[in-house]
Short mmCIF file of N, CA and C in Angstrom, two decimals:
data_model
loop_
_atom_site.label_atom_id
_atom_site.label_comp_id
_atom_site.label_asym_id
_atom_site.label_seq_id
_atom_site.Cartn_x
_atom_site.Cartn_y
_atom_site.Cartn_z
N ALA W 1 20.32 -38.43 -5.68
CA ALA W 1 18.93 -38.43 -5.12
C ALA W 1 18.48 -37.07 -5.26
N LEU W 2 17.46 -36.72 -5.17
CA LEU W 2 16.97 -35.13 -5.20
C LEU W 2 16.34 -34.47 -3.35
N PRO W 3 16.48 -33.42 -3.00
CA PRO W 3 16.15 -32.98 -1.67
C PRO W 3 15.18 -33.10 -1.42
N ILE W 4 14.23 -33.95 -0.74
CA ILE W 4 12.75 -33.98 0.24
C ILE W 4 12.73 -32.30 0.67
N CYS W 5 10.94 -31.51 -0.08
CA CYS W 5 11.74 -30.50 0.07
C CYS W 5 9.73 -30.37 1.03
N PHE W 6 9.83 -29.36 2.07
CA PHE W 6 8.88 -29.57 3.62
C PHE W 6 7.56 -28.45 2.93
N PRO W 7 6.43 -28.24 2.66
CA PRO W 7 5.75 -26.90 2.28
C PRO W 7 6.12 -26.15 3.74
N VAL W 8 6.01 -25.21 2.97
CA VAL W 8 6.69 -23.77 3.99
C VAL W 8 5.45 -22.41 3.74
N THR W 9 4.58 -22.51 5.01
CA THR W 9 3.16 -21.91 5.23
C THR W 9 3.81 -19.84 5.77
N ILE W 10 3.55 -18.95 4.13
CA ILE W 10 3.51 -18.55 4.10
C ILE W 10 2.75 -16.82 4.93
N VAL W 11 2.60 -16.14 5.43
CA VAL W 11 1.46 -15.36 5.49
C VAL W 11 1.77 -13.86 4.89
N ALA W 12 1.11 -13.58 4.16
CA ALA W 12 1.16 -12.00 3.76
C ALA W 12 1.05 -11.10 4.87
N ARG W 13 1.47 -9.94 5.13
CA ARG W 13 0.41 -8.99 6.04
C ARG W 13 0.29 -7.70 5.05
N LYS W 14 -0.90 -7.38 5.93
CA LYS W 14 -1.58 -6.32 4.97
C LYS W 14 -1.54 -5.25 5.87
N TYR W 15 -1.05 -4.08 5.61
CA TYR W 15 -1.36 -2.85 5.52
C TYR W 15 -2.55 -1.75 4.80
N SER W 16 -3.66 -1.07 5.83
CA SER W 16 -4.32 -0.37 5.03
C SER W 16 -5.41 0.83 5.50
N ALA W 17 -5.48 1.41 4.74
CA ALA W 17 -5.65 3.32 4.99
C ALA W 17 -6.28 3.29 4.07
N ASN W 18 -7.52 4.96 4.82
CA ASN W 18 -7.80 5.85 3.80
C ASN W 18 -7.40 7.13 3.37
N VAL W 19 -7.52 7.42 2.48
CA VAL W 19 -6.43 8.67 1.87
C VAL W 19 -7.05 9.83 1.15
N GLY W 20 -7.20 11.72 1.88
CA GLY W 20 -7.90 12.19 1.20
C GLY W 20 -8.40 12.94 2.16
N ASN W 21 -8.04 14.56 1.85
CA ASN W 21 -8.85 14.82 2.60
C ASN W 21 -9.20 17.22 1.93
N SER W 22 -8.96 16.55 1.15
CA SER W 22 -8.62 17.52 -0.57
C SER W 22 -8.31 18.91 -0.33
N ALA W 23 -6.76 18.67 0.76
CA ALA W 23 -6.28 19.67 0.16
C ALA W 23 -4.53 19.38 -0.03
N SER W 24 -3.90 18.32 0.69
CA SER W 24 -3.02 17.59 0.16
C SER W 24 -3.01 16.20 -1.19
N THR W 25 -1.70 16.03 -1.69
CA THR W 25 -1.62 15.73 -2.98
C THR W 25 -0.47 14.72 -1.78
N VAL W 26 0.36 14.92 -1.16
CA VAL W 26 1.11 13.59 -0.79
C VAL W 26 0.86 13.22 0.49
N PHE W 27 0.67 11.61 0.76
CA PHE W 27 0.63 10.78 2.06
C PHE W 27 1.36 10.67 2.44
N THR W 28 2.04 10.10 3.43
CA THR W 28 2.95 8.93 4.42
C THR W 28 2.55 8.79 4.87
N LEU W 29 2.38 6.44 3.96
CA LEU W 29 1.61 5.83 5.67
C LEU W 29 2.04 4.74 5.58
N THR W 30 2.39 5.00 7.03
CA THR W 30 3.62 4.04 8.27
C THR W 30 2.89 2.31 8.15
N HIS W 31 3.10 1.83 7.29
CA HIS W 31 2.85 0.51 7.26
C HIS W 31 3.86 -0.33 8.91
N ASN W 32 4.74 -0.03 9.10
CA ASN W 32 5.56 -1.11 9.53
C ASN W 32 6.46 -2.46 9.43
N LEU W 33 5.72 -2.75 8.32
CA LEU W 33 6.56 -4.31 7.72
C LEU W 33 7.91 -4.39 7.85
N ASN W 34 8.32 -3.59 7.91
CA ASN W 34 9.41 -4.12 8.12
C ASN W 34 10.41 -3.85 7.04
N THR W 35 9.97 -3.47 6.09
CA THR W 35 10.69 -4.30 4.60
C THR W 35 9.93 -3.12 3.29
N ARG W 36 11.03 -2.45 2.13
CA ARG W 36 10.49 -2.09 0.73
C ARG W 36 10.36 -2.72 -0.12
N ASP W 37 9.92 -3.87 0.43
CA ASP W 37 9.21 -5.54 -0.88
C ASP W 37 8.04 -5.29 -0.92
N VAL W 38 7.40 -4.30 -0.45
CA VAL W 38 6.15 -4.46 -0.45
C VAL W 38 5.47 -3.89 -1.90
N GLN W 39 3.67 -4.45 -2.76
CA GLN W 39 3.28 -4.56 -3.42
C GLN W 39 1.81 -2.63 -3.10
N VAL W 40 1.49 -2.09 -2.88
CA VAL W 40 0.63 -1.28 -3.19
C VAL W 40 0.14 -0.83 -4.31
N GLN W 41 -2.17 -0.72 -3.94
CA GLN W 41 -2.80 -0.70 -4.66
C GLN W 41 -3.60 0.72 -3.84
N VAL W 42 -3.85 1.18 -4.81
CA VAL W 42 -4.81 2.71 -4.55
C VAL W 42 -5.89 2.44 -5.18
N PHE W 43 -7.22 2.80 -4.79
CA PHE W 43 -8.29 2.32 -5.24
C PHE W 43 -9.09 3.35 -4.71
N ASP W 44 -10.44 3.72 -5.58
CA ASP W 44 -10.94 4.07 -5.48
C ASP W 44 -12.71 3.94 -5.00
N ASN W 45 -12.80 4.30 -3.36
CA ASN W 45 -13.23 3.37 -1.94
C ASN W 45 -15.14 3.41 -2.76
N ALA W 46 -15.38 4.81 -3.78
CA ALA W 46 -16.86 3.86 -4.13
C ALA W 46 -17.00 3.61 -5.91
N THR W 47 -15.86 3.51 -6.19
CA THR W 47 -16.15 2.46 -7.15
C THR W 47 -15.72 1.45 -7.86
N TYR W 48 -14.51 1.28 -6.92
CA TYR W 48 -13.94 -0.14 -6.76
C TYR W 48 -12.55 -0.20 -7.51
N ASP W 49 -12.71 1.03 -8.99
CA ASP W 49 -11.49 1.05 -9.56
C ASP W 49 -10.11 1.06 -9.07
N THR W 50 -9.00 1.25 -10.00
CA THR W 50 -7.85 1.70 -9.51
C THR W 50 -7.97 2.34 -9.59
N VAL W 51 -6.50 3.23 -9.23
CA VAL W 51 -6.35 4.95 -9.02
C VAL W 51 -4.64 4.99 -9.06
N GLU W 52 -4.45 5.60 -10.24
CA GLU W 52 -3.41 5.26 -10.57
C GLU W 52 -1.91 6.73 -10.20
N CYS W 53 -1.49 6.53 -8.88
CA CYS W 53 -0.12 7.48 -8.90
C CYS W 53 0.63 7.16 -8.92
N ASP W 54 1.19 7.94 -7.68
CA ASP W 54 3.30 7.85 -7.52
C ASP W 54 2.89 7.31 -6.21
N VAL W 55 4.33 6.04 -5.96
CA VAL W 55 4.10 5.41 -5.20
C VAL W 55 6.00 5.54 -4.79
N LEU W 56 6.21 5.59 -3.30
CA LEU W 56 7.97 6.12 -2.75
C LEU W 56 8.06 4.74 -1.62
N ARG W 57 9.10 4.46 -1.73
CA ARG W 57 9.48 3.60 -0.82
C ARG W 57 9.99 3.77 0.00
N PRO W 58 10.01 5.59 0.77
CA PRO W 58 11.20 5.88 1.23
C PRO W 58 11.75 5.52 2.24
N THR W 59 11.41 4.70 3.00
CA THR W 59 11.93 3.69 4.48
C THR W 59 11.42 2.27 4.65
N VAL W 60 11.86 1.61 5.12
CA VAL W 60 11.64 0.31 5.25
C VAL W 60 9.73 -0.13 5.77
N ASN W 61 9.61 1.35 6.45
CA ASN W 61 8.44 1.16 7.52
C ASN W 61 7.40 1.96 7.13
N THR W 62 7.38 2.52 5.28
CA THR W 62 6.81 3.86 5.22
C THR W 62 6.14 3.35 3.73
N VAL W 63 4.98 4.26 3.10
CA VAL W 63 4.72 4.52 1.38
C VAL W 63 4.90 5.53 1.85
N GLU W 64 5.11 6.76 0.27
CA GLU W 64 4.55 7.63 0.25
C GLU W 64 3.27 7.15 -0.78
N VAL W 65 2.64 8.07 -0.90
CA VAL W 65 1.78 7.56 -2.94
C VAL W 65 1.17 9.36 -2.56
N SER W 66 0.99 9.61 -3.61
CA SER W 66 0.83 11.46 -4.39
C SER W 66 0.34 11.32 -5.34
N PHE W 67 -0.43 11.89 -6.07
CA PHE W 67 -1.39 12.46 -6.90
C PHE W 67 -1.37 14.10 -7.22
N ALA W 68 -2.17 14.23 -8.81
CA ALA W 68 -1.69 15.17 -9.59
C ALA W 68 -3.16 16.48 -8.11
N VAL W 69 -4.14 15.86 -9.17
CA VAL W 69 -4.80 16.23 -7.80
C VAL W 69 -4.92 15.70 -6.03
N ALA W 70 -5.27 16.74 -5.68
CA ALA W 70 -6.05 16.89 -4.04
C ALA W 70 -7.21 15.93 -4.14
N PRO W 71 -7.24 15.00 -3.33
CA PRO W 71 -8.49 13.84 -3.63
C PRO W 71 -9.18 14.53 -2.77
N SER W 72 -10.82 14.09 -2.57
CA SER W 72 -11.66 14.31 -1.74
C SER W 72 -11.51 13.31 -0.22
N THR W 73 -12.49 13.73 0.40
CA THR W 73 -11.62 13.36 2.21
C THR W 73 -12.00 11.95 1.94
N ASN W 74 -11.72 10.79 2.19
CA ASN W 74 -11.15 9.07 1.90
C ASN W 74 -11.66 8.65 0.71
N ALA W 75 -11.22 9.72 -0.03
CA ALA W 75 -11.91 9.47 -1.47
C ALA W 75 -11.11 7.69 -1.53
N TYR W 76 -9.28 8.04 -1.49
CA TYR W 76 -9.19 6.99 -1.63
C TYR W 76 -9.06 6.02 -1.01
N ARG W 77 -8.95 4.36 -0.87
CA ARG W 77 -8.05 3.22 -0.17
C ARG W 77 -6.59 2.82 -0.75
N VAL W 78 -5.93 2.27 0.52
CA VAL W 78 -4.57 1.85 -0.39
C VAL W 78 -4.56 1.39 0.76
N VAL W 79 -3.84 -0.48 -0.44
CA VAL W 79 -3.83 -1.15 0.00
C VAL W 79 -2.09 -1.26 0.23
N ILE W 80 -1.59 -2.03 1.35
CA ILE W 80 -0.21 -2.27 1.59
C ILE W 80 0.13 -3.71 1.70
N VAL W 81 1.25 -4.72 0.69
CA VAL W 81 1.40 -5.73 0.97
C VAL W 81 2.96 -6.17 1.48
N GLY W 82 3.16 -7.12 2.15
CA GLY W 82 4.20 -6.99 2.29
C GLY W 82 5.15 -8.35 3.18
#
């Protein structure tokens, strides 16, 4: 006999923030999702185009994004889902 499966509701948790200050190239975001298993997407706030950058997950509650050139004030939006 096959086991009976019941639907499971899973709710994704999300954190988002604007980054950029015309000086820094590295930004640490504290998402408090208690996991390194997160998806990170960065996009341009003006065009909504995806931005390629380096992403690190140094702790279960932080993500670090870094850019080759310092983005202008609030130029990018970072969305973290976990």
